Amino acid sequence: MMGRNDTIEAGHGPSCGCEDKAHSHETESFGCPCCAPILQDMGLLSFPAFDRASKPADWERLGPPPEAHVGTTIMANANVVTADGNFTIAEALAFRNGKIVAVGTLDEVKASAGDEAEIVDCGGRTILPGFIEPHMHFFPIAILGRFADVGAMTCENADAVIDQMGALAREAKPGEWIVARQFDPSLQQGADRINARALDKVAPNNPVFIFNASLHIGYCNSAALKIGSITAATPNPPGAAFGREADGAPNGVLQGQAAMFTVLGHNLAAMAVDDVPAACKRVCEKANRLGITTFCDQASGGFQGPGEIEAFRKFAASGHMTTRLRYSLIQAGAHRWDELGFAFGDGNEMARATGWKIVSDGSNQGRTGLQREPYLGRDDYGIAYVEKEALKEMVVKRALQGWPVVVHANGDKAIDNALDAFEAAYAAGVPQERRFRIEHCSILHDEQIDRIAELNVSPSFLIGHVHYWGKAFRDEIFGPEKTNLLGRAASCGKKGIRWTMHSDEPVSEMDPLRLIDNAVNRSLWKEPGGVLNPAERVSVDEAIIALTRDAAWQCHSEHEVGTLEPGKFADFVVLDKDPRAVAPQAIRDIRVLETWVGGKRVYSS
């Protein structure tokens, strides 16, 4: 998912003195950040809706918040999967004042709960700890959900995407922006046909912008380029690039966030949330329908800076936040966070700062993930959004301030750089208990897994890479050998590494049961019957732990959520079937019946 890094903090200018052989503009990056001025600071975009969201009346319009059960409630006649250290299975669970008071047999729970407890007959259904989504993007979900979906589920190929943009243009007023999302070159053939020339033909009177599914690449027409003042004479932004024709004229392909924001910065409507309270509520409602009780926003402030955090705080105070929120501040505009005094642990049980996010490379499916070797059939190593020495300085500085640092790294070279940075932090005196994370952690070699174990680093896998993009990675992007290194959860588990998995929504949908399916089966969406490296399949129990106990630990919330144990919040999900008892291929079809957060039923089917 996208985010921008403020490289001024590292102190690197044009004479950074890079000695790494692989580091060059021809290999690692397009416009390398260590050899260029800083990226545009956040705060250029200002949305009135965020200002209005500071007023209590805006939140009061949401109506009364969900009511908690009064007294003690026992969930009886259930298959309670606690996900505790022993993976205990119980038949009943009791909670009072939002917290669990007893788990065990019905007689044991009744004895602890008291005679006045209300008993709910669950009819033998399965109760799990509420699912925890450790990596999603809160406001991008709210924003991008409004745009036309031109992804693989709706448009077969690039020509269909162009046709759809033409249809939207025919319905639009002249000059009105047309914005779409989810185009995926790895799943939809003909990406080279989506450019300014093609979009000009179908939408000559409207600026057009299409988000790549990775959110690290954009496509626009000449009208949008003109609005962004992008010409043949325009230099590439730091860490990004404008695709160009042979004569140097921009071709409408925007590679990297800085290039994308050059256009999007002139389209506030595409980046805005008209009604912040309602948008926040919609995101939580979607999560609750999927059984999610906690999620972590990875790159908070990337759209509206501190205004996003203020919205989170107001949302939590309103009583309408039905999904606990943990968040990592984006590196972009780091001085703004410093000026305002943000610190690890700020917040409460509903909304809390738990990390510092740095984006070090792009996406593999967009061929912007930073690789040791070039992409299949290309002389292209991807993009380093942050040069490795700058990354070290960023990580060390923030880790010494007490922040658990979260580094987005997709390519194997980017993972090397992240591990080097974490090692530098330990050498500077940071304790290994800091819980450094590598996000996506897509391509892992054996020796990198060994380093991750030695450095006590915790990866979180975008496991949808395997199911949705595995065939494309194998056939078009990496080749079979390297693609087998994708999403190596089983190998990490065997080394004692605590790992999780995530959706990165809006990159893929935050559906925990689909994530469990992806990790357990490793099936290929575009190849019926195909499986990617079955040796990396994990058990259902391991997959459940990754989305409950270990996800809580990664998000610094294991003391309050992640397992069903006395003293923790009554955050749980009721399913119509037990994922541990059905055929692996049937896991994705399990239905969420109810979702409870703090003893409040926030969703019922």
Coordinates of C-alpha atoms in Angstrom, one line a residue:
M1 CA 0.0 0.0 0.0
M2 CA 1.2 3.5 -0.7
G3 CA 3.0 5.9 1.6
R4 CA 5.8 8.4 1.3
N5 CA 9.1 8.7 3.2
D6 CA 10.7 11.9 4.2
T7 CA 14.3 11.3 3.4
I8 CA 15.6 14.6 4.8
E9 CA 15.8 12.9 8.2
A10 CA 18.6 10.7 7.0
G11 CA 20.8 13.6 6.1
H12 CA 21.7 12.2 2.7
G13 CA 22.1 14.6 -0.3
P14 CA 23.5 14.2 -3.7
S15 CA 26.9 13.1 -2.4
C16 CA 25.7 10.1 -0.3
G17 CA 28.7 8.1 -1.3
C18 CA 26.9 4.8 -1.9
E19 CA 29.3 1.9 -2.3
D20 CA 26.9 -0.9 -2.8
K21 CA 27.5 -2.3 -6.3
A22 CA 23.8 -3.0 -6.8
H23 CA 23.0 0.6 -6.0
S24 CA 22.5 2.6 -9.2
H25 CA 19.9 4.4 -11.1
E26 CA 20.0 1.7 -13.8
T27 CA 19.3 -1.1 -11.3
E28 CA 17.8 -0.4 -7.9
S29 CA 15.6 2.6 -8.6
F30 CA 14.1 5.2 -10.8
G31 CA 15.2 8.5 -9.2
C32 CA 16.8 7.1 -6.0
P33 CA 15.8 9.0 -2.8
C34 CA 19.4 9.1 -1.4
C35 CA 20.6 11.1 -4.4
A36 CA 17.8 13.7 -4.6
P37 CA 15.9 16.3 -2.5
I38 CA 13.2 15.2 -0.1
L39 CA 9.8 14.0 -1.1
Q40 CA 6.9 16.4 -0.9
D41 CA 5.9 16.9 2.7
M42 CA 2.5 15.8 3.8
G43 CA 0.0 18.5 4.6
L44 CA -0.2 19.7 1.0
L45 CA -3.7 18.2 0.8
S46 CA -6.3 19.7 3.2
F47 CA -9.8 18.5 3.4
P48 CA -12.5 20.5 5.1
A49 CA -14.3 17.3 6.1
F50 CA -11.4 16.5 8.5
D51 CA -11.7 19.9 10.0
R52 CA -15.4 19.5 10.5
A53 CA -14.8 16.0 12.1
S54 CA -13.3 17.7 15.1
K55 CA -16.8 19.0 16.1
P56 CA -18.7 16.7 18.4
A57 CA -22.0 17.3 16.5
D58 CA -20.6 15.5 13.5
W59 CA -20.1 12.3 15.5
E60 CA -23.4 12.7 17.3
R61 CA -25.2 12.4 13.9
L62 CA -24.2 8.7 13.9
G63 CA -26.9 8.1 16.5
P64 CA -26.7 6.0 19.7
P65 CA -23.7 3.7 19.9
P66 CA -24.1 -0.1 20.3
E67 CA -25.3 -1.2 23.7
A68 CA -23.3 -3.5 26.0
H69 CA -25.0 -6.4 27.7
V70 CA -25.9 -5.6 31.2
G71 CA -24.7 -8.0 33.9
T72 CA -23.0 -11.3 33.1
T73 CA -23.5 -13.3 29.9
I74 CA -22.6 -17.0 29.3
M75 CA -22.2 -18.2 25.7
A76 CA -23.1 -21.9 26.2
N77 CA -23.3 -25.0 24.1
A78 CA -20.5 -23.7 22.0
N79 CA -17.2 -25.0 20.5
V80 CA -14.9 -22.4 22.1
V81 CA -11.5 -22.3 20.4
T82 CA -9.5 -20.2 22.9
A83 CA -6.3 -20.0 20.8
D84 CA -4.4 -19.9 24.1
G85 CA -0.9 -21.4 24.5
N86 CA -2.4 -24.9 24.7
F87 CA -5.1 -24.3 22.1
T88 CA -7.6 -25.2 24.7
I89 CA -11.1 -26.1 23.5
A90 CA -14.0 -25.2 25.9
E91 CA -17.8 -25.4 25.8
A92 CA -18.7 -22.1 27.4
L93 CA -17.5 -18.6 27.9
A94 CA -18.7 -15.9 30.3
F95 CA -18.2 -12.1 30.2
R96 CA -19.1 -9.2 32.4
N97 CA -18.5 -5.5 31.8
G98 CA -16.9 -6.1 28.5
K99 CA -14.3 -8.6 29.7
I100 CA -14.1 -12.4 29.9
V101 CA -14.6 -13.8 33.4
A102 CA -14.5 -17.5 32.8
V103 CA -13.9 -20.1 30.1
G104 CA -14.3 -23.9 30.5
T105 CA -17.1 -26.4 30.9
L106 CA -20.6 -25.0 31.4
D107 CA -20.5 -26.0 35.1
E108 CA -17.2 -24.3 35.6
V109 CA -18.3 -21.2 33.9
K110 CA -21.6 -21.1 35.8
A111 CA -19.7 -21.4 39.1
S112 CA -17.6 -18.4 38.2
A113 CA -20.3 -16.3 36.6
G114 CA -23.0 -16.6 39.2
D115 CA -26.6 -17.6 39.2
E116 CA -27.9 -14.3 37.7
A117 CA -25.9 -14.8 34.5
E118 CA -27.9 -14.7 31.2
I119 CA -27.3 -17.9 29.2
V120 CA -27.1 -17.8 25.4
D121 CA -27.4 -21.1 23.7
C122 CA -25.0 -21.1 20.7
G123 CA -26.4 -24.3 19.2
G124 CA -23.0 -26.0 19.0
R125 CA -21.5 -23.3 16.8
T126 CA -17.8 -22.3 16.9
I127 CA -16.5 -19.3 18.8
L128 CA -13.0 -18.0 18.0
P129 CA -11.1 -15.0 19.3
G130 CA -12.1 -12.0 17.2
F131 CA -9.9 -11.9 14.1
I132 CA -7.1 -9.3 14.0
E133 CA -6.1 -7.7 10.7
P134 CA -2.5 -6.5 11.3
H135 CA -2.1 -4.5 8.1
M136 CA -4.8 -2.5 6.4
H137 CA -5.3 1.1 5.4
F138 CA -8.2 2.8 7.0
F139 CA -8.9 6.0 5.0
P140 CA -7.8 4.5 1.7
I141 CA -10.5 1.9 2.1
A142 CA -13.0 4.7 2.7
I143 CA -11.7 6.7 -0.2
L144 CA -11.0 4.1 -2.9
G145 CA -14.2 2.3 -2.3
R146 CA -16.0 5.2 -4.1
F147 CA -14.2 4.7 -7.4
A148 CA -15.0 2.4 -10.3
D149 CA -13.6 -1.1 -9.9
V150 CA -11.7 -2.0 -13.1
G151 CA -9.9 -5.0 -11.5
A152 CA -9.6 -8.6 -12.7
M153 CA -13.0 -9.4 -11.2
T154 CA -14.8 -6.9 -13.5
C155 CA -12.5 -6.3 -16.5
E156 CA -10.9 -9.2 -18.3
N157 CA -8.0 -7.3 -19.8
A158 CA -6.6 -3.8 -20.5
D159 CA -8.8 -3.2 -23.4
A160 CA -11.9 -3.8 -21.2
V161 CA -10.5 -1.3 -18.7
I162 CA -10.1 1.3 -21.5
D163 CA -13.6 0.6 -22.7
Q164 CA -14.9 1.1 -19.2
M165 CA -13.1 4.4 -18.8
G166 CA -14.8 5.5 -22.1
A167 CA -18.2 4.5 -20.7
L168 CA -17.6 6.5 -17.6
A169 CA -16.4 9.5 -19.6
R170 CA -19.6 9.4 -21.7
E171 CA -21.6 9.8 -18.4
A172 CA -19.4 12.5 -17.0
K173 CA -19.5 16.3 -17.5
P174 CA -16.7 17.9 -19.4
G175 CA -13.7 18.6 -17.1
E176 CA -15.0 16.2 -14.4
W177 CA -12.4 13.8 -13.0
I178 CA -12.8 10.1 -13.8
V179 CA -11.1 7.9 -11.2
A180 CA -10.9 4.1 -11.2
R181 CA -9.0 1.5 -9.1
Q182 CA -7.7 -2.1 -9.0
F183 CA -6.1 -2.5 -12.5
D184 CA -3.7 -5.3 -12.1
P185 CA -1.1 -5.9 -14.9
S186 CA -0.2 -9.3 -13.5
L187 CA -3.8 -10.6 -13.8
Q188 CA -5.1 -8.4 -16.7
Q189 CA -3.2 -8.7 -20.0
G190 CA -2.1 -5.6 -22.0
A191 CA -0.8 -3.2 -19.4
D192 CA 1.3 -1.5 -22.0
R193 CA -1.8 -0.4 -23.8
I194 CA -3.0 1.7 -20.8
N195 CA -1.3 5.0 -21.4
A196 CA -2.2 8.6 -22.1
R197 CA -2.7 8.1 -25.8
A198 CA -5.3 5.3 -25.3
L199 CA -7.1 7.2 -22.5
D200 CA -7.2 10.4 -24.5
K201 CA -9.1 8.6 -27.3
V202 CA -11.9 7.5 -24.9
A203 CA -11.9 10.5 -22.6
P204 CA -10.6 13.5 -24.5
N205 CA -12.6 16.0 -22.4
N206 CA -11.9 14.7 -18.9
P207 CA -8.9 14.1 -16.7
V208 CA -8.5 10.4 -16.0
F209 CA -6.6 8.6 -13.3
I210 CA -6.5 4.8 -12.7
F211 CA -5.0 3.3 -9.5
N212 CA -2.9 0.1 -10.1
A213 CA -4.0 -2.6 -7.6
S214 CA -0.7 -2.3 -5.8
L215 CA -1.3 1.4 -5.3
H216 CA 2.3 2.0 -6.2
I217 CA 1.6 2.8 -9.9
G218 CA -1.0 5.1 -11.6
Y219 CA -2.2 5.7 -15.1
C220 CA -3.5 9.0 -16.4
N221 CA -4.4 10.8 -19.7
S222 CA -3.0 14.0 -21.2
A223 CA -5.6 16.2 -19.4
A224 CA -4.4 14.9 -16.0
L225 CA -0.8 15.4 -17.0
K226 CA -1.5 18.9 -18.0
I227 CA -3.2 19.7 -14.7
G228 CA -0.2 18.3 -13.0
S229 CA 2.1 20.4 -15.2
I230 CA 4.0 17.3 -16.2
T231 CA 5.9 17.7 -19.5
A232 CA 9.0 16.3 -21.2
A233 CA 11.1 18.8 -19.2
T234 CA 9.7 17.7 -15.8
P235 CA 12.4 15.8 -13.9
N236 CA 11.5 12.5 -12.2
P237 CA 10.5 13.0 -8.5
P238 CA 12.7 11.4 -5.9
G239 CA 12.2 7.7 -5.7
A240 CA 9.7 7.6 -8.5
A241 CA 9.4 8.1 -12.3
F242 CA 7.2 9.4 -15.1
G243 CA 6.9 6.9 -17.9
R244 CA 8.1 8.5 -21.1
E245 CA 7.8 8.2 -24.9
A246 CA 11.0 7.9 -27.0
D247 CA 11.1 11.7 -27.2
G248 CA 10.9 12.1 -23.5
A249 CA 7.3 13.2 -23.4
P250 CA 5.3 11.7 -20.4
N251 CA 3.2 8.7 -21.5
G252 CA 0.8 8.7 -18.5
V253 CA 2.3 5.9 -16.5
L254 CA 3.2 7.1 -13.0
Q255 CA 5.7 4.9 -11.2
G256 CA 5.9 5.4 -7.4
Q257 CA 4.0 7.6 -4.9
A258 CA 5.7 10.8 -5.6
A259 CA 4.9 10.7 -9.3
M260 CA 1.3 9.7 -8.5
F261 CA 0.8 12.6 -6.0
T262 CA 2.1 15.0 -8.6
V263 CA -1.3 14.4 -10.4
L264 CA -3.5 13.5 -7.4
G265 CA -2.4 16.6 -5.5
H266 CA -4.5 18.5 -8.0
N267 CA -7.6 16.4 -7.5
L268 CA -8.7 16.9 -3.9
A269 CA -12.1 15.4 -4.7
A270 CA -10.4 12.0 -5.4
M271 CA -8.5 12.1 -2.2
A272 CA -11.2 13.5 0.1
V273 CA -13.7 12.0 2.5
D274 CA -16.9 14.0 2.4
D275 CA -18.3 12.7 5.7
V276 CA -15.5 11.5 8.0
P277 CA -17.7 10.0 10.8
A278 CA -19.9 8.1 8.3
A279 CA -16.8 6.9 6.5
C280 CA -15.2 5.7 9.7
K281 CA -18.3 3.8 10.7
R282 CA -18.5 2.1 7.2
V283 CA -15.0 0.8 7.5
C284 CA -15.7 -0.7 11.0
E285 CA -19.0 -2.2 9.8
K286 CA -17.2 -3.9 7.0
A287 CA -14.6 -5.3 9.3
N288 CA -17.3 -6.6 11.8
R289 CA -19.1 -8.4 9.0
L290 CA -15.9 -10.3 8.3
G291 CA -15.4 -11.2 12.0
I292 CA -12.6 -8.6 12.6
T293 CA -12.5 -7.1 16.1
T294 CA -9.1 -5.3 15.8
F295 CA -7.2 -3.9 12.9
C296 CA -4.0 -2.0 12.4
D297 CA -3.8 1.0 10.1
Q298 CA -0.3 0.8 8.6
A299 CA 0.6 4.3 7.3
S300 CA -1.6 6.6 9.4
G301 CA -1.3 10.2 8.3
G302 CA -0.4 9.3 4.8
F303 CA -3.4 11.2 3.4
Q304 CA -4.3 14.0 5.9
G305 CA -1.5 13.9 8.4
P306 CA -2.4 14.5 12.0
G307 CA -6.0 15.1 11.0
E308 CA -6.4 11.3 10.6
I309 CA -5.3 10.7 14.2
E310 CA -7.6 13.3 15.5
A311 CA -10.4 11.6 13.6
F312 CA -9.5 8.3 15.2
R313 CA -9.6 9.8 18.7
K314 CA -13.0 11.4 18.1
F315 CA -14.3 8.2 16.6
A316 CA -13.2 6.2 19.7
A317 CA -14.7 8.8 22.0
S318 CA -18.0 8.7 20.2
G319 CA -18.6 5.0 21.2
H320 CA -19.2 4.1 17.5
M321 CA -15.8 2.5 16.9
T322 CA -16.8 -1.1 16.8
T323 CA -13.3 -2.4 15.8
R324 CA -10.3 -1.7 17.9
L325 CA -7.7 0.3 16.0
R326 CA -4.0 0.1 16.3
Y327 CA -1.9 2.3 14.0
S328 CA 1.6 3.0 12.7
L329 CA 2.5 6.5 11.9
I330 CA 3.9 7.0 8.4
Q331 CA 7.5 8.2 8.0
A332 CA 6.3 11.0 5.7
G333 CA 6.6 14.4 7.3
A334 CA 8.2 12.9 10.4
H335 CA 8.9 16.4 11.9
R336 CA 5.1 16.9 12.1
W337 CA 4.7 13.9 14.4
D338 CA 7.7 15.2 16.4
E339 CA 6.3 18.7 16.7
L340 CA 3.1 17.3 18.1
G341 CA 4.8 15.0 20.5
F342 CA 3.4 11.6 19.3
A343 CA 4.8 8.6 21.1
F344 CA 4.5 4.9 21.1
G345 CA 1.5 3.8 23.2
D346 CA -0.5 7.0 22.8
G347 CA -4.2 6.3 23.0
N348 CA -6.4 3.8 24.8
E349 CA -8.0 0.4 24.4
M350 CA -9.9 1.4 21.3
A351 CA -7.3 3.5 19.4
R352 CA -3.6 3.4 20.0
A353 CA -0.3 4.2 18.4
T354 CA 1.8 1.0 18.1
G355 CA 4.3 1.5 15.3
W356 CA 6.4 3.7 13.0
K357 CA 6.0 2.8 9.3
I358 CA 8.6 3.2 6.6
V359 CA 8.0 2.2 3.0
S360 CA 11.3 1.0 1.5
D361 CA 10.3 -0.3 -1.9
G362 CA 7.3 -0.8 -4.1
S363 CA 5.3 -3.9 -5.1
N364 CA 6.4 -7.1 -6.9
Q365 CA 3.3 -7.4 -9.0
G366 CA 4.0 -3.8 -10.2
R367 CA 7.7 -4.7 -10.7
T368 CA 8.7 -1.9 -8.3
G369 CA 9.7 -4.2 -5.4
L370 CA 13.5 -4.0 -5.0
Q371 CA 15.2 -7.2 -6.1
R372 CA 18.6 -8.7 -5.9
E373 CA 18.3 -9.9 -9.5
P374 CA 16.3 -8.3 -12.4
Y375 CA 12.7 -9.2 -13.1
L376 CA 12.0 -12.0 -15.5
G377 CA 13.0 -10.9 -19.1
R378 CA 13.9 -7.4 -18.0
D379 CA 16.9 -5.3 -17.0
D380 CA 14.9 -3.9 -14.1
Y381 CA 15.5 -4.4 -10.4
G382 CA 12.6 -2.4 -9.0
I383 CA 12.6 0.8 -7.0
A384 CA 14.4 1.7 -3.7
Y385 CA 12.1 4.3 -2.1
V386 CA 14.7 4.7 0.6
E387 CA 18.4 4.0 0.0
K388 CA 19.8 1.5 2.5
E389 CA 22.0 3.8 4.5
A390 CA 19.1 6.3 4.8
L391 CA 16.9 3.4 5.9
K392 CA 19.4 2.5 8.6
E393 CA 19.4 6.0 10.0
M394 CA 15.6 6.3 10.0
V395 CA 15.2 2.9 11.8
V396 CA 17.9 3.6 14.4
K397 CA 16.5 7.1 15.2
R398 CA 12.9 6.0 15.6
A399 CA 13.8 2.8 17.5
L400 CA 15.9 4.7 20.0
Q401 CA 12.9 6.9 20.6
G402 CA 11.0 3.8 21.6
W403 CA 9.1 3.1 18.4
P404 CA 8.6 -0.5 17.1
V405 CA 9.6 0.1 13.5
V406 CA 7.5 -1.5 10.7
V407 CA 9.3 -1.7 7.3
H408 CA 7.4 -2.4 4.1
A409 CA 9.7 -4.6 2.0
N410 CA 8.5 -6.8 -0.9
G411 CA 11.6 -7.6 -2.9
D412 CA 14.5 -9.8 -1.6
K413 CA 16.9 -6.8 -1.8
A414 CA 14.5 -4.6 0.2
I415 CA 14.3 -7.3 2.8
D416 CA 18.1 -7.4 3.0
N417 CA 18.1 -3.7 3.6
A418 CA 15.5 -3.9 6.3
L419 CA 17.4 -6.6 8.1
D420 CA 20.6 -4.5 7.9
A421 CA 18.7 -1.6 9.4
F422 CA 17.3 -3.6 12.3
E423 CA 20.8 -5.0 12.9
A424 CA 22.1 -1.5 13.1
A425 CA 19.4 -0.6 15.6
Y426 CA 20.4 -3.4 17.9
A427 CA 24.1 -2.3 17.6
A428 CA 22.9 1.1 18.7
G429 CA 21.5 -0.3 21.9
V430 CA 17.9 -1.0 21.0
P431 CA 16.6 -4.1 22.8
Q432 CA 15.6 -7.1 20.6
E433 CA 12.2 -7.1 22.4
R434 CA 11.2 -4.1 20.3
R435 CA 9.2 -6.3 17.9
F436 CA 10.5 -5.0 14.6
R437 CA 8.3 -6.0 11.7
I438 CA 8.8 -6.6 7.9
E439 CA 5.5 -6.0 6.1
H440 CA 4.6 -8.2 3.1
C441 CA 8.1 -9.9 3.3
S442 CA 7.3 -11.5 0.0
I443 CA 10.4 -13.2 -1.3
L444 CA 12.5 -15.0 1.4
H445 CA 15.6 -17.0 0.8
D446 CA 16.7 -19.5 3.4
E447 CA 19.5 -17.4 4.8
Q448 CA 17.1 -14.5 5.2
I449 CA 14.8 -16.7 7.3
D450 CA 17.8 -17.5 9.4
R451 CA 18.6 -13.8 9.9
I452 CA 15.0 -13.0 10.7
A453 CA 15.1 -15.7 13.5
E454 CA 18.5 -14.5 14.8
L455 CA 17.3 -10.8 14.9
N456 CA 14.0 -11.6 16.5
V457 CA 12.1 -9.9 13.6
S458 CA 8.5 -10.7 12.9
P459 CA 7.2 -10.8 9.3
S460 CA 3.6 -10.2 8.2
F461 CA 2.8 -11.8 4.9
L462 CA 0.4 -10.5 2.3
I463 CA -0.7 -14.0 1.8
G464 CA -3.0 -13.1 -1.1
H465 CA 0.1 -12.8 -3.2
V466 CA 0.1 -16.6 -3.3
H467 CA -3.5 -17.1 -4.3
Y468 CA -4.2 -14.1 -6.5
W469 CA -0.8 -13.4 -8.1
G470 CA 1.1 -16.7 -7.7
K471 CA 0.6 -17.8 -11.3
A472 CA 1.6 -14.3 -12.6
F473 CA 4.7 -14.3 -10.4
R474 CA 5.7 -17.7 -11.7
D475 CA 5.0 -17.1 -15.4
E476 CA 5.6 -13.4 -16.0
I477 CA 7.4 -11.7 -13.1
F478 CA 9.9 -14.0 -11.4
G479 CA 9.9 -17.5 -12.9
P480 CA 9.2 -20.7 -11.0
E481 CA 12.3 -20.9 -8.8
K482 CA 12.0 -17.5 -7.2
T483 CA 8.2 -17.7 -7.0
N484 CA 8.6 -20.7 -4.7
L485 CA 10.1 -18.3 -2.2
L486 CA 6.8 -16.4 -1.9
G487 CA 5.0 -16.2 1.4
R488 CA 7.1 -18.7 3.3
A489 CA 5.0 -18.9 6.4
A490 CA 5.7 -22.6 7.1
S491 CA 9.5 -22.2 6.9
C492 CA 9.3 -19.2 9.3
G493 CA 7.2 -21.2 11.7
K494 CA 9.7 -24.1 11.8
K495 CA 12.4 -21.6 12.8
G496 CA 10.3 -20.4 15.7
I497 CA 9.5 -17.1 14.1
R498 CA 6.2 -15.4 15.1
W499 CA 4.5 -14.4 11.9
T500 CA 1.2 -13.1 10.8
M501 CA -0.7 -12.5 7.6
H502 CA -2.7 -9.6 6.3
S503 CA -4.8 -8.3 3.4
D504 CA -3.3 -4.9 2.9
E505 CA -6.8 -3.8 2.0
P506 CA -7.5 -2.1 -0.4
V507 CA -4.9 -4.2 -2.2
S508 CA -6.9 -7.4 -1.3
E509 CA -10.0 -7.8 0.8
M510 CA -9.6 -8.0 4.6
D511 CA -11.4 -11.4 4.9
P512 CA -9.8 -13.5 7.6
L513 CA -11.3 -16.8 6.4
R514 CA -10.0 -16.2 2.9
L515 CA -6.6 -15.5 4.4
I516 CA -6.7 -18.7 6.3
D517 CA -7.7 -20.5 3.1
N518 CA -4.8 -18.9 1.2
A519 CA -2.3 -20.0 3.9
V520 CA -3.6 -23.5 4.3
N521 CA -4.2 -24.4 0.7
R522 CA -1.9 -22.1 -1.3
S523 CA -4.1 -22.6 -4.3
L524 CA -3.8 -20.5 -7.5
W525 CA -6.8 -18.5 -8.5
K526 CA -5.8 -18.3 -12.2
E527 CA -4.9 -22.0 -12.4
P528 CA -7.7 -24.3 -11.2
G529 CA -6.1 -27.2 -9.3
G530 CA -2.7 -25.4 -9.1
V531 CA -0.8 -25.1 -5.9
L532 CA 2.2 -22.9 -5.2
N533 CA 5.0 -24.6 -3.3
P534 CA 2.9 -26.9 -1.1
A535 CA 5.8 -27.3 1.4
E536 CA 4.9 -23.8 2.6
R537 CA 1.3 -24.8 3.5
V538 CA 0.5 -24.2 7.2
S539 CA -2.0 -26.0 9.5
V540 CA -5.4 -24.5 10.2
D541 CA -4.3 -23.9 13.9
E542 CA -1.2 -22.1 12.7
A543 CA -3.3 -19.9 10.4
I544 CA -5.7 -19.1 13.2
I545 CA -2.9 -18.2 15.6
A546 CA -1.5 -15.8 12.9
L547 CA -4.8 -13.9 12.9
T548 CA -5.4 -14.0 16.6
R549 CA -2.7 -14.6 19.3
D550 CA 0.3 -13.6 17.2
A551 CA -1.4 -10.7 15.5
A552 CA -2.3 -9.3 18.9
W553 CA 1.3 -9.7 19.9
Q554 CA 2.6 -7.9 16.7
C555 CA 0.1 -5.1 17.5
H556 CA 1.3 -4.8 21.1
S557 CA -2.1 -5.9 22.4
E558 CA -1.6 -9.4 23.6
H559 CA -2.5 -8.3 27.1
E560 CA -6.0 -7.5 26.1
V561 CA -7.0 -9.4 23.0
G562 CA -6.0 -12.3 20.7
T563 CA -7.1 -15.2 22.9
L564 CA -10.2 -16.1 24.9
E565 CA -8.9 -16.0 28.5
P566 CA -10.2 -14.4 31.7
G567 CA -9.2 -10.8 32.0
K568 CA -9.1 -10.1 28.3
F569 CA -11.8 -8.2 26.4
A570 CA -14.8 -10.2 25.2
D571 CA -13.9 -9.8 21.6
F572 CA -15.0 -12.9 19.7
V573 CA -16.6 -14.2 16.5
V574 CA -19.3 -16.9 16.1
L575 CA -18.9 -19.0 13.0
D576 CA -21.4 -21.5 11.5
K577 CA -18.6 -24.1 11.1
D578 CA -15.3 -24.9 12.7
P579 CA -12.4 -24.1 10.4
R580 CA -10.5 -27.0 12.1
A581 CA -13.2 -29.5 11.3
V582 CA -14.1 -28.8 7.6
A583 CA -12.2 -29.8 4.5
P584 CA -9.4 -27.2 3.8
Q585 CA -11.1 -26.2 0.6
A586 CA -14.3 -25.4 2.5
I587 CA -12.8 -22.9 4.9
R588 CA -13.5 -19.9 2.6
D589 CA -17.2 -20.8 2.6
I590 CA -17.6 -20.6 6.4
R591 CA -20.0 -17.8 7.4
V592 CA -19.6 -15.2 10.1
L593 CA -22.8 -15.3 12.2
E594 CA -21.9 -12.8 15.0
T595 CA -19.1 -10.5 16.0
W596 CA -18.7 -9.2 19.5
V597 CA -16.4 -6.4 20.7
G598 CA -16.0 -5.7 24.4
G599 CA -19.2 -7.6 25.2
K600 CA -21.2 -5.7 22.6
R601 CA -22.7 -7.6 19.7
V602 CA -21.6 -5.4 16.8
Y603 CA -22.7 -7.7 13.9
S604 CA -25.3 -10.3 13.5
S605 CA -26.1 -12.1 10.2

